[in-house]
Coordinates of N, CA and C in Angstrom, one line a residue:
X998 N 0.8 -1.2 0.0 CA 0.0 0.0 0.0 C 0.9 1.3 0.0
X999 N 0.5 2.2 -0.9 CA 1.3 3.4 -1.0 C 1.3 4.2 0.3
X1000 N 2.5 4.8 0.6 CA 2.6 5.6 1.8 C 3.0 4.8 3.1
X1001 N 3.0 3.5 3.0 CA 3.3 2.7 4.1 C 4.6 1.9 3.9
X1002 N 5.4 2.3 3.0 CA 6.7 1.6 2.8 C 7.8 2.6 2.7
X1003 N 9.0 2.0 2.8 CA 10.2 2.8 2.7 C 11.2 2.0 1.9
X1004 N 11.7 2.5 0.8 CA 12.6 1.8 -0.1 C 13.9 1.5 0.6
X1005 N 14.2 2.2 1.6 CA 15.5 1.9 2.3 C 15.4 0.7 3.2
X1006 N 14.2 0.2 3.5 CA 14.0 -1.0 4.3 C 14.5 -2.2 3.6
X1007 N 15.2 -3.1 4.2 CA 15.7 -4.3 3.6 C 14.6 -5.4 3.8
X1008 N 14.5 -6.2 2.7 CA 13.6 -7.4 2.7 C 14.5 -8.6 2.6
X1009 N 14.5 -9.4 3.7 CA 15.4 -10.6 3.7 C 14.5 -11.8 4.1
X1010 N 14.6 -12.8 3.2 CA 13.8 -14.0 3.4 C 14.5 -15.0 4.3
X1011 N 13.8 -15.6 5.2 CA 14.5 -16.6 6.1 C 15.0 -17.8 5.3
X1012 N 14.4 -18.1 4.2 CA 14.9 -19.3 3.4 C 16.2 -19.0 2.7
X1013 N 16.6 -17.8 2.5 CA 17.9 -17.4 1.9 C 18.2 -16.0 2.3
X1014 N 19.1 -15.9 3.3 CA 19.4 -14.5 3.8 C 20.5 -13.9 3.1
X1015 N 21.0 -14.5 2.0 CA 22.1 -13.9 1.2 C 21.6 -12.9 0.2
X1016 N 20.3 -13.0 -0.2 CA 19.8 -12.1 -1.1 C 19.0 -11.0 -0.4
X1017 N 19.3 -9.7 -0.6 CA 18.6 -8.6 0.1 C 17.9 -7.8 -1.0
X1018 N 16.6 -7.6 -0.7 CA 15.8 -6.8 -1.6 C 15.3 -5.5 -1.0
X1019 N 15.1 -4.6 -2.0 CA 14.5 -3.3 -1.6 C 13.3 -3.1 -2.5
X1020 N 12.1 -2.8 -2.0 CA 10.9 -2.7 -2.8 C 10.4 -1.3 -2.8
X1021 N 10.3 -0.7 -3.9 CA 9.8 0.7 -4.0 C 8.3 0.8 -4.0
X1022 N 7.6 -0.4 -4.2 CA 6.2 -0.4 -4.2 C 5.6 0.4 -5.4
X1023 N 6.5 0.7 -6.4 CA 6.0 1.4 -7.5 C 5.8 2.9 -7.3
X1024 N 5.5 3.6 -8.3 CA 5.1 5.1 -8.2 C 4.2 5.4 -9.4
X1025 N 3.5 6.5 -9.2 CA 2.6 6.9 -10.3 C 3.0 8.2 -10.8
X1026 N 2.7 8.4 -12.1 CA 3.1 9.7 -12.7 C 2.4 10.8 -12.0
X1027 N 3.2 11.9 -11.7 CA 2.7 13.0 -10.9 C 3.0 12.9 -9.4
X1028 N 3.5 11.7 -8.9 CA 3.9 11.6 -7.5 C 5.4 11.9 -7.5
X1029 N 5.7 13.1 -7.5 CA 7.1 13.5 -7.6 C 7.9 13.1 -6.4
X1030 N 7.3 13.1 -5.2 CA 8.1 12.7 -4.0 C 8.5 11.2 -4.1
X1031 N 7.6 10.4 -4.5 CA 7.9 8.9 -4.6 C 9.0 8.7 -5.6
X1032 N 8.8 9.4 -6.8 CA 9.8 9.2 -7.8 C 11.2 9.7 -7.4
X1033 N 11.2 10.8 -6.8 CA 12.5 11.4 -6.4 C 13.2 10.5 -5.3
X1034 N 12.4 10.0 -4.4 CA 13.0 9.1 -3.4 C 13.6 7.9 -4.0
X1035 N 12.9 7.3 -5.0 CA 13.4 6.1 -5.7 C 14.6 6.4 -6.5
X1036 N 14.6 7.5 -7.2 CA 15.7 8.0 -8.0 C 16.9 8.2 -7.2
X1037 N 16.8 8.9 -6.1 CA 17.9 9.2 -5.2 C 18.5 7.9 -4.6
X1038 N 17.6 7.0 -4.2 CA 18.1 5.7 -3.7 C 18.9 4.9 -4.7
X1039 N 18.5 4.9 -5.9 CA 19.2 4.1 -7.0 C 20.5 4.8 -7.2
X1040 N 20.5 6.1 -7.4 CA 21.8 6.9 -7.6 C 22.8 6.6 -6.5
X1041 N 22.3 6.7 -5.3 CA 23.3 6.6 -4.1 C 23.8 5.2 -4.0
X1042 N 22.9 4.2 -4.1 CA 23.3 2.8 -4.0 C 24.0 2.2 -5.1
X1043 N 23.9 2.8 -6.3 CA 24.6 2.3 -7.5 C 26.1 2.7 -7.5
X1044 N 26.4 3.8 -6.8 CA 27.8 4.3 -6.8 C 28.5 4.1 -5.5
X1045 N 27.8 3.6 -4.5 CA 28.5 3.5 -3.2 C 29.6 2.4 -3.3
X1046 N 30.7 2.6 -2.6 CA 31.8 1.6 -2.6 C 31.6 0.6 -1.5
X1047 N 30.6 0.7 -0.7 CA 30.3 -0.3 0.3 C 29.5 -1.4 -0.3
X1048 N 30.1 -2.6 -0.4 CA 29.5 -3.7 -1.1 C 28.1 -4.0 -0.5
X1049 N 28.0 -4.0 0.9 CA 26.8 -4.4 1.5 C 25.6 -3.4 1.2
X1050 N 26.0 -2.1 0.9 CA 24.9 -1.2 0.6 C 24.6 -1.1 -0.9
X1051 N 25.5 -1.6 -1.7 CA 25.4 -1.4 -3.2 C 24.3 -2.3 -3.8
X1052 N 23.6 -1.7 -4.7 CA 22.6 -2.5 -5.4 C 23.2 -3.1 -6.7
X1053 N 22.9 -4.3 -7.0 CA 23.6 -5.0 -8.1 C 22.7 -5.2 -9.3
X1054 N 21.4 -5.1 -9.1 CA 20.5 -5.3 -10.2 C 19.1 -4.7 -9.8
X1055 N 18.3 -4.3 -10.8 CA 17.0 -3.7 -10.6 C 16.0 -4.5 -11.4
X1056 N 15.0 -5.0 -10.7 CA 13.9 -5.7 -11.4 C 12.7 -4.7 -11.4
X1057 N 12.2 -4.4 -12.6 CA 11.1 -3.5 -12.8 C 9.9 -4.2 -13.4
X1058 N 8.9 -4.3 -12.6 CA 7.7 -5.1 -12.9 C 6.7 -4.3 -13.8
X1059 N 6.2 -4.9 -14.9 CA 5.2 -4.3 -15.7 C 4.1 -5.4 -15.9
X1060 N 2.9 -5.3 -15.4 CA 1.9 -6.3 -15.6 C 1.3 -6.3 -17.0
X1061 N 0.9 -7.4 -17.4 CA 0.4 -7.6 -18.8 C -1.1 -7.7 -18.8
X1062 N -1.8 -7.5 -17.7 CA -3.2 -7.6 -17.7 C -3.9 -6.5 -18.4
X1063 N -3.2 -5.4 -18.7 CA -3.7 -4.3 -19.5 C -2.7 -3.9 -20.6
X1064 N -2.6 -4.8 -21.5 CA -1.5 -4.7 -22.5 C -1.5 -3.4 -23.3
X1065 N -2.7 -2.9 -23.6 CA -2.7 -1.7 -24.4 C -2.2 -0.4 -23.6
X1066 N -2.1 -0.6 -22.2 CA -1.7 0.5 -21.4 C -0.4 0.0 -20.5
X1067 N 0.3 -0.9 -21.1 CA 1.4 -1.5 -20.3 C 2.5 -0.4 -20.1
X1068 N 2.8 0.4 -21.1 CA 3.8 1.5 -21.0 C 3.0 2.8 -20.7
X1069 N 3.2 3.3 -19.5 CA 2.5 4.5 -19.1 C 3.5 5.6 -18.8
X1070 N 3.1 6.7 -18.4 CA 4.0 7.8 -18.1 C 5.0 7.4 -17.0
X1071 N 4.6 6.6 -16.0 CA 5.6 6.2 -15.0 C 6.7 5.4 -15.5
X1072 N 6.5 4.5 -16.5 CA 7.5 3.8 -17.2 C 8.5 4.7 -18.0
X1073 N 7.8 5.6 -18.7 CA 8.6 6.6 -19.5 C 9.5 7.4 -18.5
X1074 N 9.0 7.9 -17.4 CA 9.7 8.7 -16.5 C 10.9 7.9 -16.0
X1075 N 10.7 6.6 -15.6 CA 11.8 5.8 -15.0 C 12.9 5.6 -16.0
X1076 N 12.6 5.2 -17.2 CA 13.6 4.8 -18.2 C 14.2 6.0 -19.0
X1077 N 13.6 7.2 -18.8 CA 14.1 8.4 -19.4 C 14.9 9.2 -18.4
X1078 N 14.4 9.2 -17.2 CA 15.0 10.2 -16.2 C 15.8 9.5 -15.1
X1079 N 15.7 8.2 -14.9 CA 16.4 7.6 -13.8 C 17.6 6.8 -14.4
X1080 N 18.8 7.4 -14.1 CA 20.0 6.8 -14.6 C 20.5 5.8 -13.6
X1081 N 20.5 4.5 -13.9 CA 21.0 3.5 -13.0 C 22.5 3.2 -13.0
X1082 N 23.2 4.0 -13.8 CA 24.6 3.9 -13.9 C 25.0 2.5 -14.5
X1083 N 25.8 1.7 -13.9 CA 26.2 0.4 -14.4 C 25.3 -0.7 -13.8
X1084 N 24.3 -0.3 -13.1 CA 23.4 -1.3 -12.5 C 22.4 -1.8 -13.6
X1085 N 22.4 -3.0 -14.0 CA 21.4 -3.4 -15.1 C 20.0 -3.5 -14.6
X1086 N 19.1 -3.1 -15.5 CA 17.6 -3.2 -15.2 C 17.0 -4.4 -16.0
X1087 N 16.3 -5.3 -15.3 CA 15.6 -6.4 -16.0 C 14.1 -6.1 -15.8
X1088 N 13.4 -6.1 -16.9 CA 11.9 -5.9 -16.8 C 11.3 -7.2 -16.6
X1089 N 10.4 -7.3 -15.6 CA 9.5 -8.5 -15.4 C 8.2 -8.2 -15.9
X1090 N 7.8 -8.9 -17.0 CA 6.4 -8.8 -17.6 C 5.6 -9.8 -16.8
X1091 N 4.9 -9.3 -15.7 CA 4.2 -10.2 -14.9 C 2.7 -10.4 -15.4
X1092 N 2.0 -11.3 -14.8 CA 0.7 -11.7 -15.2 C 0.6 -12.0 -16.7
X1093 N 1.7 -12.6 -17.2 CA 1.7 -12.9 -18.6 C 0.7 -14.0 -19.0
X1094 N 0.3 -14.8 -18.0 CA -0.7 -15.8 -18.3 C -2.1 -15.3 -18.7
X1095 N -2.3 -14.0 -18.4 CA -3.7 -13.4 -18.8 C -3.8 -13.4 -20.3
X1096 N -2.7 -13.5 -21.1 CA -2.8 -13.5 -22.5 C -3.3 -14.9 -23.1
X1097 N -3.2 -15.9 -22.2 CA -3.6 -17.2 -22.7 C -5.1 -17.3 -23.2
X1098 N -6.1 -16.8 -22.4 CA -7.4 -16.9 -22.9 C -7.6 -16.1 -24.2
X1099 N -6.9 -15.0 -24.3 CA -7.0 -14.2 -25.6 C -6.5 -15.1 -26.7
X1100 N -5.4 -15.7 -26.5 CA -4.8 -16.6 -27.6 C -5.7 -17.7 -27.9
X1101 N -6.3 -18.4 -26.9 CA -7.2 -19.5 -27.1 C -8.4 -19.1 -27.9
X1102 N -8.8 -17.9 -27.7 CA -10.0 -17.4 -28.4 C -9.7 -17.1 -29.9
X1103 N -8.4 -17.0 -30.2 CA -8.0 -16.7 -31.6 C -7.7 -18.0 -32.4
X1104 N -7.8 -19.2 -31.7 CA -7.6 -20.4 -32.5 C -8.7 -20.6 -33.5
X1105 N -8.4 -21.3 -34.6 CA -9.4 -21.6 -35.6 C -10.3 -22.6 -35.1
X1106 N -11.6 -22.6 -35.6 CA -12.6 -23.5 -35.0 C -12.1 -25.0 -34.9
X1107 N -11.4 -25.5 -35.9 CA -10.9 -26.9 -35.8 C -10.0 -27.1 -34.6
X1108 N -9.1 -26.1 -34.4 CA -8.2 -26.3 -33.3 C -8.9 -26.1 -31.9
X1109 N -10.0 -25.4 -31.9 CA -10.7 -25.2 -30.6 C -11.3 -26.5 -30.1
X1110 N -11.4 -27.5 -31.0 CA -12.0 -28.7 -30.6 C -11.0 -29.8 -30.2
X1111 N -9.7 -29.4 -30.2 CA -8.6 -30.3 -29.8 C -8.6 -30.5 -28.3
X1112 N -7.9 -31.5 -27.8 CA -7.7 -31.7 -26.3 C -7.0 -30.5 -25.8
X1113 N -7.1 -30.2 -24.5 CA -6.6 -29.0 -23.9 C -5.1 -28.8 -24.1
X1114 N -4.3 -29.9 -23.9 CA -2.9 -29.8 -24.0 C -2.5 -29.4 -25.4
X1115 N -3.2 -29.9 -26.4 CA -2.9 -29.5 -27.8 C -3.3 -28.1 -28.1
X1116 N -4.4 -27.6 -27.5 CA -4.8 -26.2 -27.6 C -3.8 -25.3 -27.0
X1117 N -3.3 -25.7 -25.8 CA -2.3 -24.9 -25.2 C -1.1 -24.7 -26.0
X1118 N -0.7 -25.9 -26.6 CA 0.5 -25.9 -27.4 C 0.4 -24.9 -28.6
X1119 N -0.8 -25.0 -29.3 CA -1.0 -24.1 -30.4 C -1.2 -22.6 -30.0
X1120 N -1.6 -22.4 -28.8 CA -1.8 -21.0 -28.3 C -0.5 -20.3 -28.0
X1121 N 0.6 -21.1 -27.8 CA 1.9 -20.5 -27.4 C 2.4 -19.5 -28.5
X1122 N 2.5 -19.9 -29.7 CA 2.9 -18.9 -30.7 C 2.0 -17.7 -30.9
X1123 N 0.7 -17.9 -30.6 CA -0.3 -16.8 -30.7 C 0.0 -15.8 -29.6
X1124 N 0.3 -16.3 -28.4 CA 0.7 -15.4 -27.3 C 1.9 -14.6 -27.6
X1125 N 2.9 -15.2 -28.2 CA 4.1 -14.5 -28.6 C 3.8 -13.4 -29.6
X1126 N 2.8 -13.8 -30.5 CA 2.4 -12.8 -31.5 C 1.7 -11.6 -30.9
X1127 N 0.9 -11.9 -30.0 CA 0.2 -10.8 -29.3 C 1.1 -9.8 -28.6
X1128 N 2.1 -10.4 -27.9 CA 3.1 -9.7 -27.2 C 4.0 -8.9 -28.2
X1129 N 4.4 -9.5 -29.3 CA 5.2 -8.9 -30.3 C 4.5 -7.7 -30.9
X1130 N 3.2 -7.8 -31.3 CA 2.5 -6.8 -31.9 C 2.3 -5.6 -31.0
X1131 N 2.2 -5.8 -29.7 CA 2.0 -4.7 -28.7 C 3.2 -3.9 -28.6
X1132 N 4.4 -4.4 -29.0 CA 5.7 -3.7 -29.1 C 6.1 -3.1 -27.7
X1133 N 5.7 -3.8 -26.7 CA 6.1 -3.2 -25.3 C 7.6 -3.2 -25.2
X1134 N 8.3 -4.3 -25.5 CA 9.7 -4.3 -25.3 C 10.4 -3.3 -26.3
X1135 N 9.9 -3.2 -27.5 CA 10.5 -2.3 -28.5 C 10.4 -0.8 -28.0
X1136 N 9.3 -0.5 -27.4 CA 9.1 0.9 -26.9 C 10.0 1.2 -25.8
X1137 N 10.3 0.2 -24.9 CA 11.2 0.4 -23.8 C 12.6 0.5 -24.3
X1138 N 13.0 -0.3 -25.3 CA 14.3 -0.4 -25.8 C 14.8 0.9 -26.4
X1139 N 13.9 1.8 -26.8 CA 14.3 3.0 -27.4 C 14.4 4.2 -26.4
X1140 N 14.1 3.9 -25.2 CA 14.2 5.0 -24.2 C 15.6 5.2 -23.7
X1141 N 15.9 6.4 -23.1 CA 17.3 6.8 -22.9 C 18.1 5.8 -22.0
X1142 N 17.5 5.3 -20.9 CA 18.1 4.3 -20.0 C 17.3 3.0 -20.1
X1143 N 17.4 2.4 -21.3 CA 16.7 1.2 -21.6 C 17.1 0.1 -20.8
X1144 N 16.2 -0.8 -20.4 CA 16.5 -2.1 -19.7 C 17.4 -3.0 -20.5
X1145 N 18.1 -3.8 -19.8 CA 19.1 -4.7 -20.4 C 18.4 -6.0 -21.0
X1146 N 17.4 -6.4 -20.3 CA 16.7 -7.7 -20.7 C 15.3 -7.7 -20.1
X1147 N 14.6 -8.8 -20.3 CA 13.3 -9.0 -19.8 C 13.0 -10.5 -19.5
X1148 N 12.0 -10.7 -18.7 CA 11.5 -12.0 -18.3 C 10.0 -12.0 -18.4
X1149 N 9.4 -13.0 -19.0 CA 7.9 -13.1 -19.0 C 7.5 -14.1 -17.9
X1150 N 6.7 -13.6 -16.9 CA 6.3 -14.4 -15.8 C 4.8 -14.5 -15.7
X1151 N 4.3 -15.7 -15.6 CA 2.8 -15.9 -15.4 C 2.6 -16.9 -14.3
X1152 N 1.4 -17.1 -13.9 CA 1.1 -18.1 -12.9 C 1.7 -17.7 -11.6
X1153 N 1.5 -16.5 -11.1 CA 2.2 -16.0 -9.9 C 1.7 -16.7 -8.6
X1154 N 0.6 -17.5 -8.7 CA 0.2 -18.3 -7.6 C 1.1 -19.5 -7.3
X1155 N 2.0 -19.8 -8.3 CA 3.0 -20.8 -8.1 C 4.3 -20.1 -7.7
X1156 N 4.8 -20.4 -6.5 CA 5.8 -19.7 -5.9 C 7.1 -19.6 -6.7
X1157 N 7.4 -20.7 -7.5 CA 8.7 -20.7 -8.2 C 8.6 -20.4 -9.7
X1158 N 7.4 -19.9 -10.0 CA 7.1 -19.6 -11.4 C 8.1 -18.5 -12.0
X1159 N 8.9 -18.9 -12.9 CA 9.7 -17.9 -13.6 C 11.0 -17.5 -12.8
X1160 N 11.1 -18.0 -11.6 CA 12.3 -17.6 -10.7 C 13.6 -18.0 -11.3
X1161 N 13.7 -19.2 -11.8 CA 14.9 -19.8 -12.3 C 15.4 -19.0 -13.5
X1162 N 14.4 -18.7 -14.4 CA 14.7 -17.9 -15.6 C 15.1 -16.5 -15.3
X1163 N 14.4 -15.9 -14.3 CA 14.7 -14.6 -13.9 C 16.2 -14.5 -13.3
X1164 N 16.6 -15.4 -12.5 CA 17.9 -15.4 -11.9 C 19.0 -15.7 -13.0
X1165 N 18.7 -16.5 -14.0 CA 19.6 -16.8 -15.0 C 19.9 -15.5 -15.9
X1166 N 18.8 -14.9 -16.2 CA 18.9 -13.7 -17.1 C 19.6 -12.5 -16.3
X1167 N 19.3 -12.4 -15.0 CA 19.9 -11.4 -14.2 C 21.4 -11.7 -14.1
X1168 N 21.8 -13.0 -13.9 CA 23.2 -13.3 -13.9 C 23.9 -12.9 -15.2
X1169 N 23.2 -13.1 -16.3 CA 23.8 -12.8 -17.6 C 24.0 -11.3 -17.9
X1170 N 23.2 -10.5 -17.3 CA 23.3 -9.0 -17.6 C 24.2 -8.3 -16.6
X1171 N 24.6 -9.0 -15.5 CA 25.5 -8.4 -14.6 C 26.9 -8.2 -15.3
X1172 N 27.4 -7.0 -15.2 CA 28.6 -6.6 -16.0 C 29.9 -7.2 -15.4
X1173 N 29.9 -7.4 -14.1 CA 31.1 -7.9 -13.5 C 31.0 -9.4 -13.2
X1174 N 32.1 -10.1 -13.6 CA 32.1 -11.6 -13.4 C 31.9 -12.0 -11.9
X1175 N 32.5 -11.2 -11.1 CA 32.4 -11.6 -9.6 C 30.9 -11.4 -9.2
X1176 N 30.2 -10.5 -9.7 CA 28.8 -10.3 -9.2 C 28.0 -11.4 -9.8
X1177 N 28.3 -11.9 -11.0 CA 27.5 -13.0 -11.5 C 27.6 -14.2 -10.6
X1178 N 28.9 -14.5 -10.2 CA 29.1 -15.6 -9.4 C 28.5 -15.4 -8.0
X1179 N 28.4 -14.2 -7.5 CA 27.8 -13.8 -6.2 C 26.4 -14.2 -6.3
X1180 N 25.7 -13.8 -7.3 CA 24.3 -14.1 -7.5 C 24.0 -15.6 -7.5
X1181 N 24.9 -16.3 -8.3 CA 24.7 -17.8 -8.4 C 24.9 -18.5 -7.1
X1182 N 25.9 -18.1 -6.3 CA 26.2 -18.7 -5.0 C 25.1 -18.4 -4.0
X1183 N 24.4 -17.2 -4.1 CA 23.4 -16.9 -3.2 C 22.1 -17.7 -3.5
X1184 N 21.9 -18.1 -4.7 CA 20.7 -18.9 -5.1 C 21.1 -20.4 -4.9
X1185 N 21.2 -20.8 -3.7 CA 21.7 -22.1 -3.4 C 20.8 -23.3 -3.9
X1186 N 19.5 -23.0 -3.9 CA 18.6 -24.0 -4.3 C 18.6 -24.3 -5.8
X1187 N 19.1 -23.3 -6.6 CA 19.1 -23.5 -8.0 C 20.3 -24.2 -8.5
X1188 N 20.5 -25.5 -8.3 CA 21.7 -26.2 -8.6 C 22.0 -26.2 -10.1
X1189 N 21.0 -26.2 -10.9 CA 21.2 -26.2 -12.3 C 21.9 -25.0 -12.8
X1190 N 21.5 -23.8 -12.3 CA 22.1 -22.6 -12.6 C 23.6 -22.5 -12.1
X1191 N 23.8 -23.0 -10.9 CA 25.2 -23.1 -10.4 C 26.1 -23.9 -11.3
X1192 N 25.6 -25.1 -11.7 CA 26.4 -26.0 -12.5 C 26.7 -25.3 -13.8
X1193 N 25.7 -24.7 -14.4 CA 25.9 -24.0 -15.7 C 27.0 -23.0 -15.7
X1194 N 27.0 -22.1 -14.7 CA 28.1 -21.1 -14.7 C 29.4 -21.7 -14.2
X1195 N 29.4 -22.7 -13.4 CA 30.6 -23.3 -12.9 C 31.3 -24.0 -14.1
X1196 N 30.6 -24.6 -15.0 CA 31.1 -25.3 -16.1 C 31.7 -24.3 -17.1
X1197 N 31.0 -23.1 -17.3 CA 31.4 -22.1 -18.2 C 32.7 -21.5 -17.7
X1198 N 32.9 -21.4 -16.4 CA 34.1 -20.8 -15.8 C 35.3 -21.8 -15.9

């Protein structure tokens, strides 16, 4: 809830205390105080020489439940006015599964009579087509401080949905090799990711 949070507060999960999060809770266009607080926090934490205080990556969430309004003034403000320095920004396209019913509705009549799993399989390229035509990523990529990469996440009721992919992409965009390995070591439960980067090294 807006007004009841502080981006300076650390979020640490008991299951893995090596990863520390800061949640801005978002901001709305016109809320100058919220935007300035977030902008100042990123600038200060991006350049600090104290490793414990430094932020290493930014996850920016954009829900897909209103695809035609996914990029609003708040997104434009962030990616035009907020310089993260060398800290990479990864966009999380959340609620991506809301595009599934739309895609299923676009199946030709013959395909709509297929078993569910076959319909889902045929809907996958249609979902990608819907996302591509909306040009959400393309619009972000042309902004001044464009994000480095993105992850599509759906089924948020499943706790591990998209987490492995998110961590892998975040590891890929980190500019310093030591920070990539820091992230991998922190994610102790993701053995596959650890093995992948250990082999590459």
